[in-house]
CSV table of C-alpha atoms in Angstrom, one decimal:
chain,number,residue,atom,x,y,z
N,1,MET,CA,24.4,14.2,-47.6
N,2,THR,CA,26.1,11.8,-45.2
N,3,ASP,CA,29.7,11.1,-44.4
N,4,ILE,CA,29.4,7.4,-44.8
N,5,ALA,CA,32.6,6.4,-46.6
N,6,SER,CA,32.3,5.3,-50.2
N,7,VAL,CA,35.7,3.9,-51.2
N,8,SER,CA,37.3,1.9,-54.0
N,9,ILE,CA,39.2,-1.0,-52.7
N,10,ALA,CA,41.1,-1.3,-55.9
N,11,ARG,CA,43.2,1.5,-54.4
N,12,PRO,CA,46.1,0.7,-52.1
N,13,LEU,CA,44.5,-0.3,-48.8
N,14,ASN,CA,46.7,2.0,-46.7
N,15,GLU,CA,45.2,4.9,-48.6
N,16,VAL,CA,41.6,4.0,-47.8
N,17,ALA,CA,42.0,2.3,-44.4
N,18,ASP,CA,41.4,5.3,-42.2
N,19,GLU,CA,38.5,6.6,-44.2
N,20,LEU,CA,36.8,3.2,-43.9
N,21,GLY,CA,37.7,3.0,-40.2
N,22,ARG,CA,36.2,6.4,-39.4
N,23,SER,CA,33.0,5.5,-41.2
N,24,PHE,CA,32.8,2.1,-39.3
N,25,ALA,CA,33.5,3.9,-36.0
N,26,GLU,CA,30.8,6.6,-36.5
N,27,TYR,CA,28.2,4.8,-38.6
N,28,GLY,CA,29.1,1.1,-38.5
N,29,PHE,CA,28.7,1.2,-42.3
N,30,ALA,CA,30.6,2.0,-45.5
N,31,VAL,CA,30.1,1.6,-49.2
N,32,ILE,CA,32.7,-0.4,-51.1
N,33,ARG,CA,33.3,0.1,-54.9
N,34,ASP,CA,35.5,-1.8,-57.2
N,35,HIS,CA,35.2,-4.9,-55.0
N,36,GLY,CA,36.2,-7.4,-57.6
N,37,ILE,CA,32.9,-9.4,-57.8
N,38,LEU,CA,32.2,-9.7,-61.5
N,39,ARG,CA,29.0,-8.0,-62.8
N,40,GLU,CA,28.3,-11.1,-64.9
N,41,LEU,CA,28.4,-13.3,-61.7
N,42,ILE,CA,26.2,-10.9,-59.8
N,43,GLU,CA,23.6,-10.9,-62.6
N,44,ARG,CA,23.7,-14.7,-62.9
N,45,ALA,CA,23.3,-15.1,-59.1
N,46,GLU,CA,20.3,-12.7,-59.1
N,47,GLU,CA,18.7,-14.7,-61.9
N,48,LYS,CA,19.2,-18.0,-60.1
N,49,SER,CA,17.9,-16.6,-56.8
N,50,LYS,CA,14.7,-15.3,-58.5
N,51,ALA,CA,14.3,-18.7,-60.2
N,52,PHE,CA,14.5,-20.5,-56.9
N,53,PHE,CA,12.0,-18.2,-55.1
N,54,ALA,CA,9.6,-18.5,-58.0
N,55,LEU,CA,9.3,-22.3,-57.4
N,56,PRO,CA,6.0,-23.6,-56.0
N,57,GLU,CA,5.8,-23.4,-52.2
N,58,GLU,CA,5.8,-27.1,-51.6
N,59,VAL,CA,9.0,-27.5,-53.7
N,60,LYS,CA,10.8,-24.8,-51.7
N,61,ARG,CA,9.6,-26.3,-48.4
N,62,ALA,CA,11.1,-29.6,-49.3
N,63,TYR,CA,14.5,-27.9,-48.7
N,64,ILE,CA,13.8,-26.9,-45.1
N,65,LEU,CA,16.3,-28.6,-42.8
N,66,GLU,CA,14.5,-29.2,-39.5
N,67,GLY,CA,16.7,-28.6,-36.5
N,68,GLY,CA,19.4,-26.8,-38.5
N,69,GLY,CA,18.5,-23.3,-37.3
N,70,GLY,CA,18.2,-22.2,-40.9
N,71,ALA,CA,21.9,-22.5,-41.4
N,72,ARG,CA,21.5,-24.3,-44.7
N,73,GLY,CA,18.8,-24.6,-47.3
N,74,TYR,CA,15.4,-22.8,-47.2
N,75,THR,CA,13.8,-20.7,-44.4
N,76,PRO,CA,10.2,-19.8,-45.3
N,77,PHE,CA,8.4,-16.5,-45.0
N,78,GLY,CA,7.6,-15.4,-41.5
N,79,THR,CA,10.2,-17.5,-39.5
N,80,GLU,CA,13.0,-15.1,-38.4
N,81,LYS,CA,12.3,-12.4,-35.9
N,82,ALA,CA,14.6,-9.6,-34.9
N,83,LYS,CA,15.7,-9.6,-31.2
N,84,ASP,CA,12.9,-8.1,-29.1
N,85,ALA,CA,10.6,-7.7,-32.1
N,86,LYS,CA,6.9,-8.6,-31.7
N,87,VAL,CA,6.3,-9.8,-35.2
N,88,HIS,CA,8.3,-11.9,-37.7
N,89,ASP,CA,10.1,-10.3,-40.6
N,90,LEU,CA,8.5,-10.2,-44.0
N,91,LYS,CA,11.0,-12.3,-45.9
N,92,GLU,CA,12.0,-15.8,-47.1
N,93,PHE,CA,15.6,-16.9,-47.6
N,94,TRP,CA,18.1,-19.6,-48.7
N,95,HIS,CA,21.5,-20.1,-47.0
N,96,VAL,CA,24.7,-21.3,-48.5
N,97,GLY,CA,27.6,-22.0,-46.1
N,98,ARG,CA,31.1,-23.3,-46.2
N,99,ASP,CA,31.6,-26.9,-47.4
N,100,LEU,CA,34.4,-28.5,-45.4
N,101,PRO,CA,36.0,-31.9,-46.3
N,102,GLU,CA,35.0,-34.9,-44.2
N,103,GLY,CA,37.2,-35.2,-41.2
N,104,HIS,CA,38.0,-31.5,-41.0
N,105,GLU,CA,38.5,-30.3,-37.4
N,106,LEU,CA,35.7,-27.8,-37.7
N,107,ALA,CA,33.2,-30.1,-39.6
N,108,GLU,CA,31.1,-30.6,-36.5
N,109,TYR,CA,30.1,-26.8,-36.6
N,110,MET,CA,29.1,-26.7,-40.3
N,111,ALA,CA,26.6,-28.9,-42.0
N,112,PRO,CA,27.0,-29.8,-45.6
N,113,ASN,CA,25.2,-27.6,-48.1
N,114,ILE,CA,22.1,-28.7,-49.9
N,115,TRP,CA,21.3,-27.6,-53.4
N,116,PRO,CA,18.0,-27.3,-55.3
N,117,ALA,CA,17.8,-29.7,-58.2
N,118,GLU,CA,15.2,-27.5,-59.9
N,119,VAL,CA,17.5,-24.6,-60.8
N,120,ASP,CA,20.2,-25.4,-63.4
N,121,GLY,CA,23.6,-24.0,-62.5
N,122,PHE,CA,22.5,-23.0,-58.9
N,123,ARG,CA,25.3,-24.7,-57.1
N,124,GLU,CA,28.1,-23.6,-59.5
N,125,THR,CA,26.9,-20.0,-59.4
N,126,PHE,CA,26.7,-19.7,-55.7
N,127,GLU,CA,29.9,-21.5,-55.0
N,128,GLN,CA,31.6,-19.0,-57.2
N,129,LEU,CA,29.8,-16.1,-55.5
N,130,TYR,CA,30.7,-17.4,-52.0
N,131,ALA,CA,34.4,-17.5,-53.0
N,132,ALA,CA,34.2,-14.0,-54.5
N,133,PHE,CA,32.5,-12.6,-51.3
N,134,GLU,CA,35.4,-14.1,-49.3
N,135,GLU,CA,38.0,-12.3,-51.4
N,136,ALA,CA,36.2,-9.0,-51.1
N,137,GLY,CA,35.8,-9.6,-47.3
N,138,ASP,CA,39.5,-10.3,-47.0
N,139,LYS,CA,40.3,-6.9,-48.5
N,140,VAL,CA,37.9,-5.1,-46.2
N,141,LEU,CA,39.4,-6.9,-43.1
N,142,ARG,CA,42.9,-6.0,-44.2
N,143,ALA,CA,41.9,-2.4,-44.4
N,144,ILE,CA,40.3,-2.6,-40.9
N,145,ALA,CA,43.5,-4.2,-39.5
N,146,ILE,CA,45.6,-1.4,-40.9
N,147,HIS,CA,43.2,1.2,-39.4
N,148,LEU,CA,43.4,-0.5,-36.0
N,149,GLY,CA,47.3,-0.5,-36.1
N,150,LEU,CA,47.5,-4.3,-36.5
N,151,GLU,CA,49.4,-6.3,-39.0
N,152,GLU,CA,47.6,-6.2,-42.3
N,153,ASP,CA,47.0,-10.0,-42.3
N,154,PHE,CA,45.8,-10.1,-38.6
N,155,PHE,CA,42.4,-11.3,-39.5
N,156,VAL,CA,43.4,-14.0,-42.0
N,157,PRO,CA,43.8,-16.8,-39.4
N,158,THR,CA,40.8,-15.6,-37.4
N,159,VAL,CA,38.4,-16.2,-40.3
N,160,LYS,CA,40.1,-19.1,-42.1
N,161,ASP,CA,37.4,-21.8,-42.4
N,162,GLY,CA,35.0,-19.5,-40.6
N,163,ASN,CA,31.3,-20.2,-40.4
N,164,SER,CA,30.4,-17.6,-43.0
N,165,VAL,CA,26.9,-17.8,-44.5
N,166,MET,CA,25.6,-16.3,-47.8
N,167,ARG,CA,21.9,-15.5,-47.7
N,168,LEU,CA,19.7,-15.2,-50.8
N,169,LEU,CA,16.8,-13.1,-49.7
N,170,ARG,CA,13.4,-12.3,-51.0
N,171,TYR,CA,11.0,-9.8,-49.5
N,172,PRO,CA,7.6,-10.6,-51.1
N,173,PRO,CA,5.6,-7.7,-52.6
N,174,LEU,CA,3.1,-6.2,-50.1
N,175,GLU,CA,-0.4,-5.2,-50.9
N,176,GLY,CA,-2.9,-2.6,-49.8
N,177,ALA,CA,-2.6,0.8,-48.2
N,178,GLU,CA,-0.2,-0.4,-45.5
N,179,ALA,CA,2.5,-1.4,-48.0
N,180,GLU,CA,4.1,2.0,-48.1
N,181,GLY,CA,6.5,2.4,-45.2
N,182,ALA,CA,5.9,-1.1,-43.8
N,183,ILE,CA,8.9,-2.7,-42.0
N,184,ARG,CA,10.2,-5.6,-44.0
N,185,ALA,CA,13.0,-6.5,-41.6
N,186,ALA,CA,12.8,-5.1,-38.1
N,187,ALA,CA,15.6,-3.1,-36.5
N,188,HIS,CA,18.5,-5.4,-35.6
N,189,GLY,CA,22.2,-5.7,-35.4
N,190,ASP,CA,24.2,-8.4,-37.2
N,191,ILE,CA,25.8,-11.1,-35.1
N,192,ASN,CA,28.9,-11.8,-37.2
N,193,THR,CA,32.2,-10.2,-38.0
N,194,ILE,CA,31.4,-8.1,-41.0
N,195,THR,CA,28.5,-8.2,-43.5
N,196,LEU,CA,28.8,-7.6,-47.2
N,197,LEU,CA,25.6,-6.8,-49.0
N,198,LEU,CA,24.8,-6.9,-52.7
N,199,GLY,CA,21.4,-5.6,-53.8
N,200,ALA,CA,21.1,-2.5,-51.5
N,201,GLU,CA,20.4,-0.2,-54.5
N,202,GLU,CA,16.7,-0.9,-54.0
N,203,ALA,CA,15.5,1.7,-51.6
N,204,GLY,CA,14.7,0.6,-48.0
N,205,LEU,CA,17.9,-0.1,-46.1
N,206,GLU,CA,18.3,2.4,-43.1
N,207,LEU,CA,20.8,2.7,-40.2
N,208,LEU,CA,20.2,4.2,-36.8
N,209,LYS,CA,22.6,7.1,-36.2
N,210,ALA,CA,23.9,7.9,-32.7
N,211,ASP,CA,21.5,10.9,-32.5
N,212,GLY,CA,18.5,8.5,-32.9
N,213,GLU,CA,17.7,9.5,-36.5
N,214,TRP,CA,17.3,6.8,-39.2
N,215,LEU,CA,19.6,7.4,-42.2
N,216,ALA,CA,18.8,5.8,-45.6
N,217,ILE,CA,21.7,4.1,-47.4
N,218,ASP,CA,21.8,4.8,-51.2
N,219,PRO,CA,24.8,3.0,-52.8
N,220,PRO,CA,25.7,3.2,-56.5
N,221,GLU,CA,24.6,0.2,-58.5
N,222,GLY,CA,26.8,-2.8,-58.1
N,223,ALA,CA,28.5,-1.5,-55.0
N,224,LEU,CA,28.8,-3.5,-51.7
N,225,VAL,CA,27.4,-2.1,-48.5
N,226,VAL,CA,29.6,-3.3,-45.6
N,227,ASN,CA,28.7,-3.2,-42.0
N,228,ILE,CA,30.3,-4.1,-38.7
N,229,GLY,CA,28.8,-7.1,-36.9
N,230,ASP,CA,28.5,-7.7,-33.1
N,231,MET,CA,31.6,-10.0,-33.0
N,232,LEU,CA,33.9,-7.3,-34.4
N,233,ASP,CA,32.2,-4.6,-32.2
N,234,ARG,CA,33.0,-6.9,-29.2
N,235,LEU,CA,36.6,-7.5,-30.3
N,236,THR,CA,37.2,-3.8,-30.6
N,237,ASN,CA,35.2,-3.0,-27.4
N,238,GLY,CA,32.8,-0.8,-29.4
N,239,ARG,CA,35.5,1.2,-31.2
N,240,LEU,CA,34.0,-0.1,-34.5
N,241,ARG,CA,30.2,0.0,-34.1
N,242,SER,CA,27.7,-2.7,-34.9
N,243,THR,CA,24.9,-0.4,-35.8
N,244,THR,CA,21.2,-1.1,-35.6
N,245,HIS,CA,19.6,-1.2,-39.1
N,246,ARG,CA,16.3,-2.1,-40.7
N,247,VAL,CA,14.7,-2.6,-44.1
N,248,VAL,CA,11.6,-0.5,-44.7
N,249,ASN,CA,9.3,-0.7,-47.7
N,250,PRO,CA,9.9,2.3,-50.0
N,251,SER,CA,7.1,4.6,-51.0
N,252,GLY,CA,5.5,4.7,-54.5
N,253,GLU,CA,5.5,1.9,-57.0
N,254,ALA,CA,8.5,0.2,-55.4
N,255,ALA,CA,6.4,-0.5,-52.3
N,256,TYR,CA,4.4,-3.1,-54.3
N,257,ARG,CA,7.1,-5.2,-55.8
N,258,ALA,CA,9.4,-7.9,-54.3
N,259,ARG,CA,12.8,-6.9,-53.1
N,260,TYR,CA,15.8,-9.2,-53.5
N,261,SER,CA,19.3,-9.0,-52.0
N,262,MET,CA,22.3,-11.1,-51.1
N,263,PRO,CA,24.1,-10.5,-47.8
N,264,PHE,CA,27.3,-12.4,-46.9
N,265,PHE,CA,27.7,-12.8,-43.2
N,266,LEU,CA,31.5,-13.2,-42.7
N,267,HIS,CA,32.3,-15.1,-39.5
N,268,PHE,CA,35.3,-15.8,-37.4
N,269,ARG,CA,36.3,-19.5,-37.0
N,270,PRO,CA,34.0,-21.3,-34.5
N,271,ASP,CA,37.0,-21.9,-32.2
N,272,TYR,CA,38.3,-18.3,-32.3
N,273,MET,CA,38.2,-16.6,-28.9
N,274,ILE,CA,36.7,-13.1,-29.1
N,275,GLU,CA,38.9,-11.3,-26.6
N,276,THR,CA,39.1,-7.5,-26.7
N,277,LEU,CA,42.2,-6.3,-28.6
N,278,PRO,CA,44.8,-4.8,-26.2
N,279,SER,CA,44.7,-1.5,-27.9
N,280,CYS,CA,40.9,-1.3,-27.4
N,281,ALA,CA,40.7,-2.7,-23.8
N,282,ASP,CA,39.5,-0.8,-20.8
N,283,GLU,CA,37.7,-1.6,-17.5
N,284,ASN,CA,34.5,-2.2,-19.5
N,285,SER,CA,35.9,-4.8,-21.8
N,286,PRO,CA,33.5,-7.8,-22.2
N,287,GLU,CA,34.5,-11.3,-21.1
N,288,PRO,CA,36.2,-13.5,-23.7
N,289,ILE,CA,33.9,-15.9,-25.5
N,290,SER,CA,34.3,-18.3,-28.4
N,291,SER,CA,32.8,-17.3,-31.7
N,292,HIS,CA,30.6,-20.4,-31.7
N,293,ASP,CA,29.2,-19.9,-28.2
N,294,TYR,CA,28.4,-16.3,-29.0
N,295,LEU,CA,26.7,-17.2,-32.2
N,296,LEU,CA,24.5,-19.8,-30.5
N,297,GLN,CA,23.6,-17.3,-27.7
N,298,ARG,CA,22.5,-14.8,-30.3
N,299,LEU,CA,20.7,-17.2,-32.6
N,300,ARG,CA,18.4,-18.2,-29.7
N,301,GLU,CA,17.4,-14.5,-29.4
N,302,ILE,CA,16.2,-14.3,-33.0
N,303,ASN,CA,14.2,-17.5,-33.1
N,304,LEU,CA,16.8,-19.5,-35.3
N,305,ALA,CA,18.2,-21.8,-32.6
Protein backbone atom coordinates (compact mmCIF):
# COMPACT_ATOMS: atom_id res chain seq x y z
CA MET A 1 0.00 0.00 0.00
CA THR A 2 1.25 3.50 -0.83
CA ASP A 3 0.75 6.84 0.79
CA ILE A 4 -0.28 8.58 -2.42
CA ALA A 5 -3.18 10.80 -1.35
CA SER A 6 -6.65 9.87 -2.55
CA VAL A 7 -8.89 12.78 -1.68
CA SER A 8 -12.37 14.04 -2.44
CA ILE A 9 -12.30 17.64 -3.65
CA ALA A 10 -15.98 17.92 -2.85
CA ARG A 11 -14.72 18.47 0.72
CA PRO A 12 -13.64 21.96 1.86
CA LEU A 13 -10.26 22.56 0.22
CA ASN A 14 -8.57 23.69 3.42
CA GLU A 15 -9.31 20.22 4.86
CA VAL A 16 -7.54 18.36 2.03
CA ALA A 17 -4.86 20.88 0.96
CA ASP A 18 -2.05 19.58 3.16
CA GLU A 19 -2.77 15.92 2.42
CA LEU A 20 -2.59 16.74 -1.29
CA GLY A 21 0.49 18.91 -0.82
CA ARG A 22 2.39 16.20 1.06
CA SER A 23 1.57 13.68 -1.67
CA PHE A 24 2.75 16.09 -4.37
CA ALA A 25 5.93 16.81 -2.40
CA GLU A 26 6.82 13.14 -1.92
CA TYR A 27 5.40 11.43 -5.01
CA GLY A 28 4.45 14.23 -7.39
CA PHE A 29 1.07 12.47 -7.75
CA ALA A 30 -2.33 12.28 -6.07
CA VAL A 31 -5.70 10.70 -6.83
CA ILE A 32 -8.70 13.05 -6.94
CA ARG A 33 -12.23 11.80 -6.32
CA ASP A 34 -15.54 13.68 -6.65
CA HIS A 35 -13.90 15.99 -9.18
CA GLY A 36 -17.18 17.14 -10.74
CA ILE A 37 -16.64 15.81 -14.29
CA LEU A 38 -19.91 14.07 -15.06
CA ARG A 39 -19.80 10.32 -15.68
CA GLU A 40 -22.08 10.74 -18.72
CA LEU A 41 -19.64 13.23 -20.24
CA ILE A 42 -16.66 10.94 -19.60
CA GLU A 43 -18.44 7.99 -21.22
CA ARG A 44 -19.49 10.09 -24.21
CA ALA A 45 -15.93 11.38 -24.62
CA GLU A 46 -14.52 7.85 -24.48
CA GLU A 47 -16.99 6.76 -27.16
CA LYS A 48 -16.09 9.71 -29.47
CA SER A 49 -12.37 9.15 -28.94
CA LYS A 50 -12.65 5.47 -29.89
CA ALA A 51 -14.76 6.37 -32.91
CA PHE A 52 -12.08 8.76 -34.17
CA PHE A 53 -9.20 6.34 -33.70
CA ALA A 54 -11.20 3.62 -35.49
CA LEU A 55 -11.28 5.75 -38.68
CA PRO A 56 -9.13 4.65 -41.63
CA GLU A 57 -5.50 5.73 -41.41
CA GLU A 58 -5.71 8.04 -44.42
CA VAL A 59 -8.73 9.84 -42.91
CA LYS A 60 -6.92 10.42 -39.61
CA ARG A 61 -3.74 11.56 -41.36
CA ALA A 62 -5.70 14.28 -43.17
CA TYR A 63 -5.88 15.99 -39.76
CA ILE A 64 -2.11 16.25 -39.27
CA LEU A 65 -1.14 19.92 -39.06
CA GLU A 66 2.37 20.21 -40.46
CA GLY A 67 4.60 22.60 -38.54
CA GLY A 68 2.22 22.78 -35.59
CA GLY A 69 4.30 20.60 -33.27
CA GLY A 70 1.25 18.39 -32.71
CA ALA A 71 -0.46 21.15 -30.70
CA ARG A 72 -3.75 20.67 -32.57
CA GLY A 73 -5.32 17.81 -34.48
CA TYR A 74 -3.81 14.37 -35.06
CA THR A 75 -0.35 13.02 -34.27
CA PRO A 76 0.21 9.54 -35.73
CA PHE A 77 1.65 6.45 -34.13
CA GLY A 78 5.40 6.59 -33.54
CA THR A 79 5.96 10.39 -33.60
CA GLU A 80 6.55 11.49 -30.01
CA LYS A 81 9.66 10.40 -28.18
CA ALA A 82 10.43 10.87 -24.48
CA LYS A 83 13.45 13.02 -23.66
CA ASP A 84 16.65 10.94 -24.08
CA ALA A 85 14.63 7.88 -25.20
CA LYS A 86 16.04 5.86 -28.10
CA VAL A 87 12.67 4.78 -29.54
CA HIS A 88 9.37 6.49 -30.21
CA ASP A 89 6.39 5.91 -27.92
CA LEU A 90 3.76 3.35 -28.95
CA LYS A 91 0.81 5.72 -29.22
CA GLU A 92 -1.27 7.99 -31.43
CA PHE A 93 -3.17 11.04 -30.21
CA TRP A 94 -5.45 13.99 -30.92
CA HIS A 95 -5.03 17.42 -29.30
CA VAL A 96 -7.74 19.90 -28.38
CA GLY A 97 -6.53 23.31 -27.20
CA ARG A 98 -8.02 26.60 -26.13
CA ASP A 99 -10.02 28.54 -28.69
CA LEU A 100 -9.31 32.25 -28.36
CA PRO A 101 -11.31 34.98 -30.09
CA GLU A 102 -9.65 36.70 -33.03
CA GLY A 103 -7.55 39.63 -31.88
CA HIS A 104 -6.98 38.20 -28.37
CA GLU A 105 -3.61 39.27 -26.96
CA LEU A 106 -2.45 35.64 -26.70
CA ALA A 107 -3.87 34.42 -30.04
CA GLU A 108 -0.37 34.25 -31.60
CA TYR A 109 0.50 31.43 -29.16
CA MET A 110 -2.56 29.24 -29.76
CA ALA A 111 -3.72 27.97 -33.13
CA PRO A 112 -7.44 27.45 -33.74
CA ASN A 113 -8.75 23.95 -33.10
CA ILE A 114 -9.63 21.64 -35.94
CA TRP A 115 -12.42 19.08 -35.66
CA PRO A 116 -12.98 15.75 -37.43
CA ALA A 117 -16.12 15.93 -39.57
CA GLU A 118 -16.49 12.13 -39.50
CA VAL A 119 -17.47 11.81 -35.80
CA ASP A 120 -20.86 13.33 -34.89
CA GLY A 121 -20.83 15.42 -31.72
CA PHE A 122 -17.03 15.33 -31.41
CA ARG A 123 -16.58 19.09 -31.09
CA GLU A 124 -19.45 19.62 -28.62
CA THR A 125 -18.31 16.73 -26.44
CA PHE A 126 -14.70 17.79 -26.18
CA GLU A 127 -15.44 21.48 -25.72
CA GLN A 128 -17.56 20.44 -22.73
CA LEU A 129 -14.85 18.12 -21.40
CA TYR A 130 -12.16 20.80 -21.81
CA ALA A 131 -14.24 23.21 -19.71
CA ALA A 132 -14.90 20.52 -17.08
CA PHE A 133 -11.17 19.73 -16.84
CA GLU A 134 -10.47 23.44 -16.30
CA GLU A 135 -12.94 23.56 -13.41
CA ALA A 136 -11.41 20.49 -11.76
CA GLY A 137 -7.91 21.91 -12.32
CA ASP A 138 -8.93 25.18 -10.68
CA LYS A 139 -9.94 23.30 -7.52
CA VAL A 140 -6.65 21.40 -7.40
CA LEU A 141 -4.63 24.60 -7.90
CA ARG A 142 -6.60 26.32 -5.14
CA ALA A 143 -5.74 23.45 -2.78
CA ILE A 144 -2.07 23.69 -3.81
CA ALA A 145 -2.10 27.45 -3.15
CA ILE A 146 -3.52 26.89 0.34
CA HIS A 147 -0.84 24.27 1.04
CA LEU A 148 1.90 26.67 -0.08
CA GLY A 149 0.57 29.43 2.18
CA LEU A 150 -0.57 31.58 -0.74
CA GLU A 151 -3.92 33.25 -1.32
CA GLU A 152 -6.37 30.57 -2.43
CA ASP A 153 -6.88 32.26 -5.82
CA PHE A 154 -3.14 32.84 -6.43
CA PHE A 155 -3.06 30.64 -9.53
CA VAL A 156 -6.25 32.00 -11.14
CA PRO A 157 -4.55 34.81 -13.12
CA THR A 158 -1.47 32.66 -13.86
CA VAL A 159 -3.51 30.13 -15.85
CA LYS A 160 -6.25 32.40 -17.25
CA ASP A 161 -6.26 31.81 -21.03
CA GLY A 162 -3.34 29.44 -20.51
CA ASN A 163 -2.08 27.20 -23.30
CA SER A 164 -3.73 24.08 -21.84
CA VAL A 165 -4.07 21.02 -24.07
CA MET A 166 -6.38 18.01 -23.81
CA ARG A 167 -4.98 14.84 -25.36
CA LEU A 168 -7.06 11.90 -26.57
CA LEU A 169 -4.69 8.99 -26.48
CA ARG A 170 -4.69 5.51 -27.94
CA TYR A 171 -2.00 2.93 -27.33
CA PRO A 172 -2.63 0.27 -30.01
CA PRO A 173 -2.75 -3.40 -29.00
CA LEU A 174 0.60 -5.16 -29.13
CA GLU A 175 1.20 -8.63 -30.49
CA GLY A 176 3.53 -11.51 -29.78
CA ALA A 177 5.56 -12.60 -26.78
CA GLU A 178 7.10 -9.16 -26.28
CA ALA A 179 3.71 -7.53 -25.57
CA GLU A 180 3.68 -8.29 -21.84
CA GLY A 181 5.75 -5.68 -20.04
CA ALA A 182 6.52 -3.64 -23.16
CA ILE A 183 6.93 0.11 -22.60
CA ARG A 184 4.07 2.00 -24.23
CA ALA A 185 5.24 5.45 -23.13
CA ALA A 186 8.86 5.79 -22.03
CA ALA A 187 9.85 7.33 -18.70
CA HIS A 188 9.28 11.08 -18.78
CA GLY A 189 8.23 14.12 -16.79
CA ASP A 190 5.39 16.41 -17.88
CA ILE A 191 6.32 19.93 -19.03
CA ASN A 192 3.22 21.81 -17.89
CA THR A 193 1.80 23.09 -14.57
CA ILE A 194 -0.36 20.13 -13.51
CA THR A 195 -1.73 17.17 -15.47
CA LEU A 196 -5.18 15.70 -14.84
CA LEU A 197 -5.64 12.20 -16.24
CA LEU A 198 -8.84 10.30 -16.98
CA GLY A 199 -8.57 6.63 -17.88
CA ALA A 200 -5.76 5.53 -15.56
CA GLU A 201 -7.84 2.62 -14.23
CA GLU A 202 -6.37 0.43 -16.97
CA ALA A 203 -3.18 -0.99 -15.44
CA GLY A 204 0.14 0.36 -16.66
CA LEU A 205 0.81 3.84 -15.23
CA GLU A 206 3.86 3.84 -12.94
CA LEU A 207 5.83 6.57 -11.16
CA LEU A 208 9.47 6.53 -10.15
CA LYS A 209 9.88 6.90 -6.38
CA ALA A 210 12.80 8.72 -4.78
CA ASP A 211 14.35 5.34 -3.85
CA GLY A 212 14.49 4.32 -7.53
CA GLU A 213 11.59 1.85 -7.36
CA TRP A 214 8.69 1.98 -9.84
CA LEU A 215 5.27 2.28 -8.18
CA ALA A 216 2.04 1.31 -9.97
CA ILE A 217 -0.86 3.75 -9.67
CA ASP A 218 -4.23 2.08 -9.28
CA PRO A 219 -7.02 4.68 -8.94
CA PRO A 220 -10.70 3.85 -8.41
CA GLU A 221 -12.86 3.95 -11.54
CA GLY A 222 -13.72 7.45 -12.68
CA ALA A 223 -11.13 9.16 -10.45
CA LEU A 224 -8.58 11.64 -11.77
CA VAL A 225 -4.87 11.03 -11.37
CA VAL A 226 -3.16 14.41 -10.95
CA ASN A 227 0.57 15.03 -11.19
CA ILE A 228 2.87 18.01 -10.89
CA GLY A 229 4.50 19.24 -14.10
CA ASP A 230 7.96 20.73 -14.57
CA MET A 231 6.65 24.32 -14.61
CA LEU A 232 5.16 24.03 -11.11
CA ASP A 233 8.23 22.13 -9.91
CA ARG A 234 10.32 25.06 -11.18
CA LEU A 235 8.03 27.66 -9.58
CA THR A 236 8.32 25.90 -6.20
CA ASN A 237 12.05 25.16 -6.61
CA GLY A 238 11.39 21.43 -6.33
CA ARG A 239 9.18 21.61 -3.24
CA LEU A 240 6.39 20.05 -5.31
CA ARG A 241 7.94 17.35 -7.47
CA SER A 242 7.53 16.69 -11.15
CA THR A 243 8.03 12.94 -11.02
CA THR A 244 9.26 10.69 -13.79
CA HIS A 245 6.53 8.29 -14.90
CA ARG A 246 5.86 5.79 -17.68
CA VAL A 247 3.17 3.56 -19.14
CA VAL A 248 4.01 -0.14 -19.30
CA ASN A 249 1.96 -2.82 -20.96
CA PRO A 250 0.17 -4.87 -18.30
CA SER A 251 0.54 -8.63 -18.12
CA GLY A 252 -2.10 -11.16 -19.10
CA GLU A 253 -5.01 -10.51 -21.44
CA ALA A 254 -4.82 -6.71 -21.02
CA ALA A 255 -1.40 -6.75 -22.71
CA TYR A 256 -3.06 -7.50 -26.04
CA ARG A 257 -5.78 -4.85 -26.17
CA ALA A 258 -5.66 -1.14 -26.92
CA ARG A 259 -5.42 1.33 -24.06
CA TYR A 260 -7.24 4.68 -24.13
CA SER A 261 -6.83 7.66 -21.82
CA MET A 262 -7.42 11.42 -21.74
CA PRO A 263 -4.82 13.61 -20.04
CA PHE A 264 -5.38 17.37 -19.65
CA PHE A 265 -2.11 19.29 -19.58
CA LEU A 266 -2.95 22.48 -17.68
CA HIS A 267 -0.56 25.31 -18.56
CA PHE A 268 0.29 28.76 -17.30
CA ARG A 269 -0.40 31.69 -19.62
CA PRO A 270 2.33 31.93 -22.30
CA ASP A 271 3.41 35.34 -20.93
CA TYR A 272 3.58 34.20 -17.28
CA MET A 273 7.09 34.46 -15.86
CA ILE A 274 8.02 31.33 -13.93
CA GLU A 275 10.02 32.83 -11.09
CA THR A 276 10.60 30.88 -7.88
CA LEU A 277 8.07 31.75 -5.17
CA PRO A 278 9.73 33.76 -2.36
CA SER A 279 8.79 31.10 0.21
CA CYS A 280 10.57 28.42 -1.87
CA ALA A 281 13.63 30.42 -2.98
CA ASP A 282 17.23 29.61 -2.09
CA GLU A 283 20.67 29.90 -3.70
CA ASN A 284 19.76 27.12 -6.15
CA SER A 285 16.61 28.79 -7.50
CA PRO A 286 16.43 28.57 -11.31
CA GLU A 287 16.49 31.68 -13.48
CA PRO A 288 13.09 33.19 -14.33
CA ILE A 289 11.77 32.15 -17.75
CA SER A 290 8.47 32.75 -19.52
CA SER A 291 6.08 29.84 -19.71
CA HIS A 292 6.15 29.99 -23.53
CA ASP A 293 9.95 29.95 -23.81
CA TYR A 294 10.16 27.06 -21.38
CA LEU A 295 7.53 25.11 -23.32
CA LEU A 296 9.39 25.56 -26.62
CA GLN A 297 12.68 24.53 -25.03
CA ARG A 298 11.12 21.30 -23.77
CA LEU A 299 9.09 20.49 -26.91
CA ARG A 300 12.32 20.47 -28.91
CA GLU A 301 13.64 17.81 -26.53
CA ILE A 302 10.73 15.44 -27.20
CA ASN A 303 10.61 15.74 -30.99
CA LEU A 304 7.46 17.91 -31.14
CA ALA A 305 9.05 21.26 -32.10
